[in-house]
mmCIF file of C-alpha atoms and ligand atoms in Angstrom:
data_model
loop_
_atom_site.group_PDB
_atom_site.id
_atom_site.type_symbol
_atom_site.label_atom_id
_atom_site.label_comp_id
_atom_site.label_asym_id
_atom_site.label_seq_id
_atom_site.Cartn_x
_atom_site.Cartn_y
_atom_site.Cartn_z
ATOM 1 C CA UNK A 1 22.020 24.115 105.597
ATOM 2 C CA UNK A 2 20.937 21.827 102.844
ATOM 3 C CA UNK A 3 23.643 20.393 100.517
ATOM 4 C CA UNK A 4 21.615 19.974 97.205
ATOM 5 C CA UNK A 5 22.658 18.403 93.427
ATOM 6 C CA UNK A 6 21.306 19.952 90.579
ATOM 7 C CA UNK A 7 20.948 19.361 86.996
ATOM 8 C CA UNK A 8 22.761 21.951 84.642
ATOM 9 C CA UNK A 9 22.608 21.758 80.964
ATOM 10 C CA UNK A 10 24.669 23.927 78.570
ATOM 11 C CA UNK A 11 22.172 23.860 75.673
ATOM 12 C CA UNK A 12 23.021 23.710 71.858
ATOM 13 C CA UNK A 13 23.586 27.504 71.667
ATOM 14 C CA UNK A 14 26.233 27.540 74.206
ATOM 15 C CA UNK A 15 28.056 24.707 72.882
ATOM 16 C CA UNK A 16 27.793 26.340 69.249
ATOM 17 C CA UNK A 17 28.873 29.512 70.507
ATOM 18 C CA UNK A 18 31.780 28.256 72.482
ATOM 19 C CA UNK A 19 30.760 29.456 75.520
ATOM 20 C CA UNK A 20 31.213 26.198 77.932
ATOM 21 C CA UNK A 21 34.278 27.299 79.308
ATOM 22 C CA UNK A 22 33.215 30.402 80.319
ATOM 23 C CA UNK A 23 30.188 29.382 81.581
ATOM 24 C CA UNK A 24 31.784 26.417 83.679
ATOM 25 C CA UNK A 25 34.131 28.835 85.181
ATOM 26 C CA UNK A 26 31.447 31.036 86.621
ATOM 27 C CA UNK A 27 30.170 27.768 88.219
ATOM 28 C CA UNK A 28 33.617 26.597 89.488
ATOM 29 C CA UNK A 29 34.836 29.881 90.685
ATOM 30 C CA UNK A 30 31.491 30.539 92.947
ATOM 31 C CA UNK A 31 32.631 27.415 94.934
ATOM 32 C CA UNK A 32 30.391 24.964 93.396
ATOM 33 C CA UNK A 33 31.625 21.071 92.897
ATOM 34 C CA UNK A 34 31.127 19.486 89.725
ATOM 35 C CA UNK A 35 29.873 15.733 90.660
ATOM 36 C CA UNK A 36 28.930 14.801 86.905
ATOM 37 C CA UNK A 37 29.932 15.954 83.605
ATOM 38 C CA UNK A 38 29.196 14.862 80.064
ATOM 39 C CA UNK A 39 28.268 15.903 76.549
ATOM 40 C CA UNK A 40 25.543 14.276 74.678
ATOM 41 C CA UNK A 41 22.725 14.770 72.056
ATOM 42 C CA UNK A 42 19.300 15.114 73.383
ATOM 43 C CA UNK A 43 16.743 13.078 71.399
ATOM 44 C CA UNK A 44 13.300 13.900 71.045
ATOM 45 C CA UNK A 45 12.305 11.081 73.296
ATOM 46 C CA UNK A 46 14.589 12.933 75.930
ATOM 47 C CA UNK A 47 13.449 16.200 75.383
ATOM 48 C CA UNK A 48 9.851 14.895 75.876
ATOM 49 C CA UNK A 49 10.835 13.214 79.009
ATOM 50 C CA UNK A 50 12.977 16.223 80.393
ATOM 51 C CA UNK A 51 10.342 18.895 79.163
ATOM 52 C CA UNK A 52 7.207 16.765 80.537
ATOM 53 C CA UNK A 53 5.528 20.030 81.692
ATOM 54 C CA UNK A 54 6.022 21.796 78.419
ATOM 55 C CA UNK A 55 5.165 19.097 75.953
ATOM 56 C CA UNK A 56 1.715 20.373 75.455
ATOM 57 C CA UNK A 57 2.432 23.966 75.269
ATOM 58 C CA UNK A 58 2.346 25.829 71.554
ATOM 59 C CA UNK A 59 6.324 26.641 72.183
ATOM 60 C CA UNK A 60 6.963 22.865 72.997
ATOM 61 C CA UNK A 61 7.775 22.005 68.899
ATOM 62 C CA UNK A 62 10.413 25.002 68.860
ATOM 63 C CA UNK A 63 11.958 23.820 72.017
ATOM 64 C CA UNK A 64 11.969 20.489 70.988
ATOM 65 C CA UNK A 65 13.923 21.603 67.460
ATOM 66 C CA UNK A 66 16.402 23.832 69.548
ATOM 67 C CA UNK A 67 17.421 21.411 72.372
ATOM 68 C CA UNK A 68 17.951 18.235 69.557
ATOM 69 C CA UNK A 69 19.912 20.716 67.096
ATOM 70 C CA UNK A 70 23.325 19.915 68.501
ATOM 71 C CA UNK A 71 24.934 18.433 71.598
ATOM 72 C CA UNK A 72 24.248 19.775 74.874
ATOM 73 C CA UNK A 73 26.676 19.326 78.005
ATOM 74 C CA UNK A 74 25.153 17.972 81.111
ATOM 75 C CA UNK A 75 26.481 18.724 84.524
ATOM 76 C CA UNK A 76 25.588 17.558 87.921
ATOM 77 C CA UNK A 77 26.290 20.416 90.508
ATOM 78 C CA UNK A 78 26.289 20.067 94.210
ATOM 79 C CA UNK A 79 26.729 22.492 96.992
ATOM 80 C CA UNK A 80 24.707 24.525 99.998
ATOM 81 C CA UNK A 81 21.235 25.294 98.319
ATOM 82 C CA UNK A 82 22.973 24.446 95.036
ATOM 83 C CA UNK A 83 19.230 24.484 93.243
ATOM 84 C CA UNK A 84 18.142 27.952 93.983
ATOM 85 C CA UNK A 85 21.853 29.276 93.806
ATOM 86 C CA UNK A 86 22.437 28.084 90.391
ATOM 87 C CA UNK A 87 18.799 29.290 89.197
ATOM 88 C CA UNK A 88 20.154 32.755 90.584
ATOM 89 C CA UNK A 89 23.005 32.604 88.570
ATOM 90 C CA UNK A 90 21.182 31.481 85.336
ATOM 91 C CA UNK A 91 18.745 34.280 85.176
ATOM 92 C CA UNK A 92 15.030 35.127 84.203
ATOM 93 C CA UNK A 93 14.020 32.802 81.428
ATOM 94 C CA UNK A 94 13.990 35.402 78.478
ATOM 95 C CA UNK A 95 17.618 36.635 78.118
ATOM 96 C CA UNK A 96 16.351 40.194 77.359
ATOM 97 C CA UNK A 97 14.937 40.323 80.942
ATOM 98 C CA UNK A 98 17.757 38.319 82.928
ATOM 99 C CA UNK A 99 19.820 40.710 85.038
ATOM 100 C CA UNK A 100 23.035 41.540 84.110
ATOM 101 C CA UNK A 101 25.605 39.288 85.917
ATOM 102 C CA UNK A 102 23.630 36.184 85.157
ATOM 103 C CA UNK A 103 24.527 33.867 82.539
ATOM 104 C CA UNK A 104 21.556 34.506 80.488
ATOM 105 C CA UNK A 105 21.705 38.269 81.285
ATOM 106 C CA UNK A 106 25.190 38.393 80.118
ATOM 107 C CA UNK A 107 25.442 36.276 77.295
ATOM 108 C CA UNK A 108 21.772 36.269 75.568
ATOM 109 C CA UNK A 109 18.919 37.932 74.022
ATOM 110 C CA UNK A 110 16.653 35.325 73.526
ATOM 111 C CA UNK A 111 13.740 33.736 75.068
ATOM 112 C CA UNK A 112 14.339 30.419 73.661
ATOM 113 C CA UNK A 113 18.172 30.284 73.087
ATOM 114 C CA UNK A 114 18.820 31.129 76.651
ATOM 115 C CA UNK A 115 22.143 28.935 76.724
ATOM 116 C CA UNK A 116 21.571 27.320 80.044
ATOM 117 C CA UNK A 117 19.042 24.781 81.601
ATOM 118 C CA UNK A 118 18.766 24.840 85.817
ATOM 119 C CA UNK A 119 16.497 22.614 87.630
ATOM 120 C CA UNK A 120 13.820 24.840 89.533
ATOM 121 C CA UNK A 121 13.184 22.732 92.527
ATOM 122 C CA UNK A 122 15.055 19.979 94.747
ATOM 123 C CA UNK A 123 12.390 17.559 93.539
ATOM 124 C CA UNK A 124 12.790 18.517 89.705
ATOM 125 C CA UNK A 125 16.762 18.363 90.262
ATOM 126 C CA UNK A 126 16.213 14.697 91.485
ATOM 127 C CA UNK A 127 13.748 13.686 88.623
ATOM 128 C CA UNK A 128 16.235 15.287 86.049
ATOM 129 C CA UNK A 129 19.312 14.193 87.355
ATOM 130 C CA UNK A 130 18.004 10.431 86.936
ATOM 131 C CA UNK A 131 17.324 11.352 83.341
ATOM 132 C CA UNK A 132 20.677 12.754 82.545
ATOM 133 C CA UNK A 133 22.876 10.382 84.677
ATOM 134 C CA UNK A 134 23.274 6.963 85.546
ATOM 135 C CA UNK A 135 24.427 6.501 89.456
ATOM 136 C CA UNK A 136 28.051 5.279 88.328
ATOM 137 C CA UNK A 137 28.492 8.750 86.451
ATOM 138 C CA UNK A 138 27.917 10.865 89.528
ATOM 139 C CA UNK A 139 30.884 11.181 92.005
ATOM 140 C CA UNK A 140 31.449 11.677 95.599
ATOM 141 C CA UNK A 141 34.711 13.055 96.693
ATOM 142 C CA UNK A 142 36.346 15.367 99.251
ATOM 143 C CA UNK A 143 36.526 18.650 97.567
ATOM 144 C CA UNK A 144 40.219 20.060 99.357
ATOM 145 C CA UNK A 145 38.890 23.574 99.427
ATOM 146 C CA UNK A 146 35.883 23.014 101.200
ATOM 147 C CA UNK A 147 37.131 24.479 104.629
ATOM 148 C CA UNK A 148 37.679 27.681 102.596
ATOM 149 C CA UNK A 149 34.547 28.074 100.952
ATOM 150 C CA UNK A 150 31.886 27.869 103.610
ATOM 151 C CA UNK A 151 32.156 27.784 107.328
ATOM 152 C CA UNK A 152 31.499 24.628 109.208
ATOM 153 C CA UNK A 153 28.246 25.727 110.161
ATOM 154 C CA UNK A 154 26.977 25.969 106.636
ATOM 155 C CA UNK A 155 27.982 22.894 105.039
HETATM 156 P P1 IDP B 201 13.211 27.793 82.485
HETATM 157 O O1 IDP B 201 14.520 27.381 81.513
HETATM 158 O O2 IDP B 201 13.708 29.247 82.722
HETATM 159 O O3 IDP B 201 12.913 27.473 83.614
HETATM 160 P P2 IDP B 201 10.655 27.595 81.080
HETATM 161 O O4 IDP B 201 9.603 27.960 81.216
HETATM 162 O O5 IDP B 201 10.480 26.112 82.182
HETATM 163 O O6 IDP B 201 12.008 28.183 81.639
HETATM 164 O O7 IDP B 201 10.964 26.954 79.698
HETATM 165 C C1 IDP B 201 11.776 25.981 79.319
HETATM 166 C C2 IDP B 201 12.662 26.234 78.111
HETATM 167 O O8 IDP B 201 11.766 26.274 76.870
HETATM 168 C C3 IDP B 201 13.114 27.601 78.210
HETATM 169 O O9 IDP B 201 14.474 27.756 78.948
HETATM 170 C C4 IDP B 201 13.370 28.219 76.828
HETATM 171 O O10 IDP B 201 14.363 27.530 76.311
HETATM 172 C C5 IDP B 201 12.051 27.558 76.404
HETATM 173 N N1 IDP B 201 11.034 28.367 76.234
HETATM 174 C C6 IDP B 201 10.244 28.951 77.237
HETATM 175 N N2 IDP B 201 9.090 29.586 76.898
HETATM 176 C C7 IDP B 201 9.304 29.973 75.531
HETATM 177 C C8 IDP B 201 8.289 30.328 74.306
HETATM 178 O O11 IDP B 201 7.389 31.182 74.958
HETATM 179 N N3 IDP B 201 8.805 30.469 73.154
HETATM 180 C C9 IDP B 201 10.008 29.644 72.949
HETATM 181 N N4 IDP B 201 10.729 29.246 74.130
HETATM 182 C C10 IDP B 201 10.147 28.947 75.198
HETATM 183 MG MG1 MG B 202 11.484 25.603 83.525
#
């Protein structure tokens, strides 16, 4: 089972709506490990780098306006199959389509203001983590609860 790291952002709407604590609690309660965490202001340049695949799409100007409108909280999250596990917890892009129980499905109704970003593949996660975190902002430490979160052959 692959231990992975993934980039999660609590987007400006999550910060403004004061949902960061509740969203982070879900991640911690699942048993995932925080290995990086900071607040930052996304600039237009950073937005274009992060959302390179969307820069030429019609909705990009609105996405850029949204993601730069207030600070975000960036998280590096580690765990078994963390990329897929987090995508499943985040839910479908449009909050109106996202299943109840997911972050977007429980707290959102919007396609654009959907509260949370999660990397969509291990390759994307590596690229995105390098955009948001310097090497010395990511931490390796022994989680003392690990023996009680997953069996030995699952880690
Ligand atoms: P994802 O975040 O679920 O992977 P993507 O399709 O990669 O969704 O889109 C990136 C972000 O761009 C979305 O999370 C959302 O904030 C915004 N977005 C996606 N599609 C639209 C759209 O059609 N109109 C406006 N914003 C959109
Ligand atoms: Mg995406």
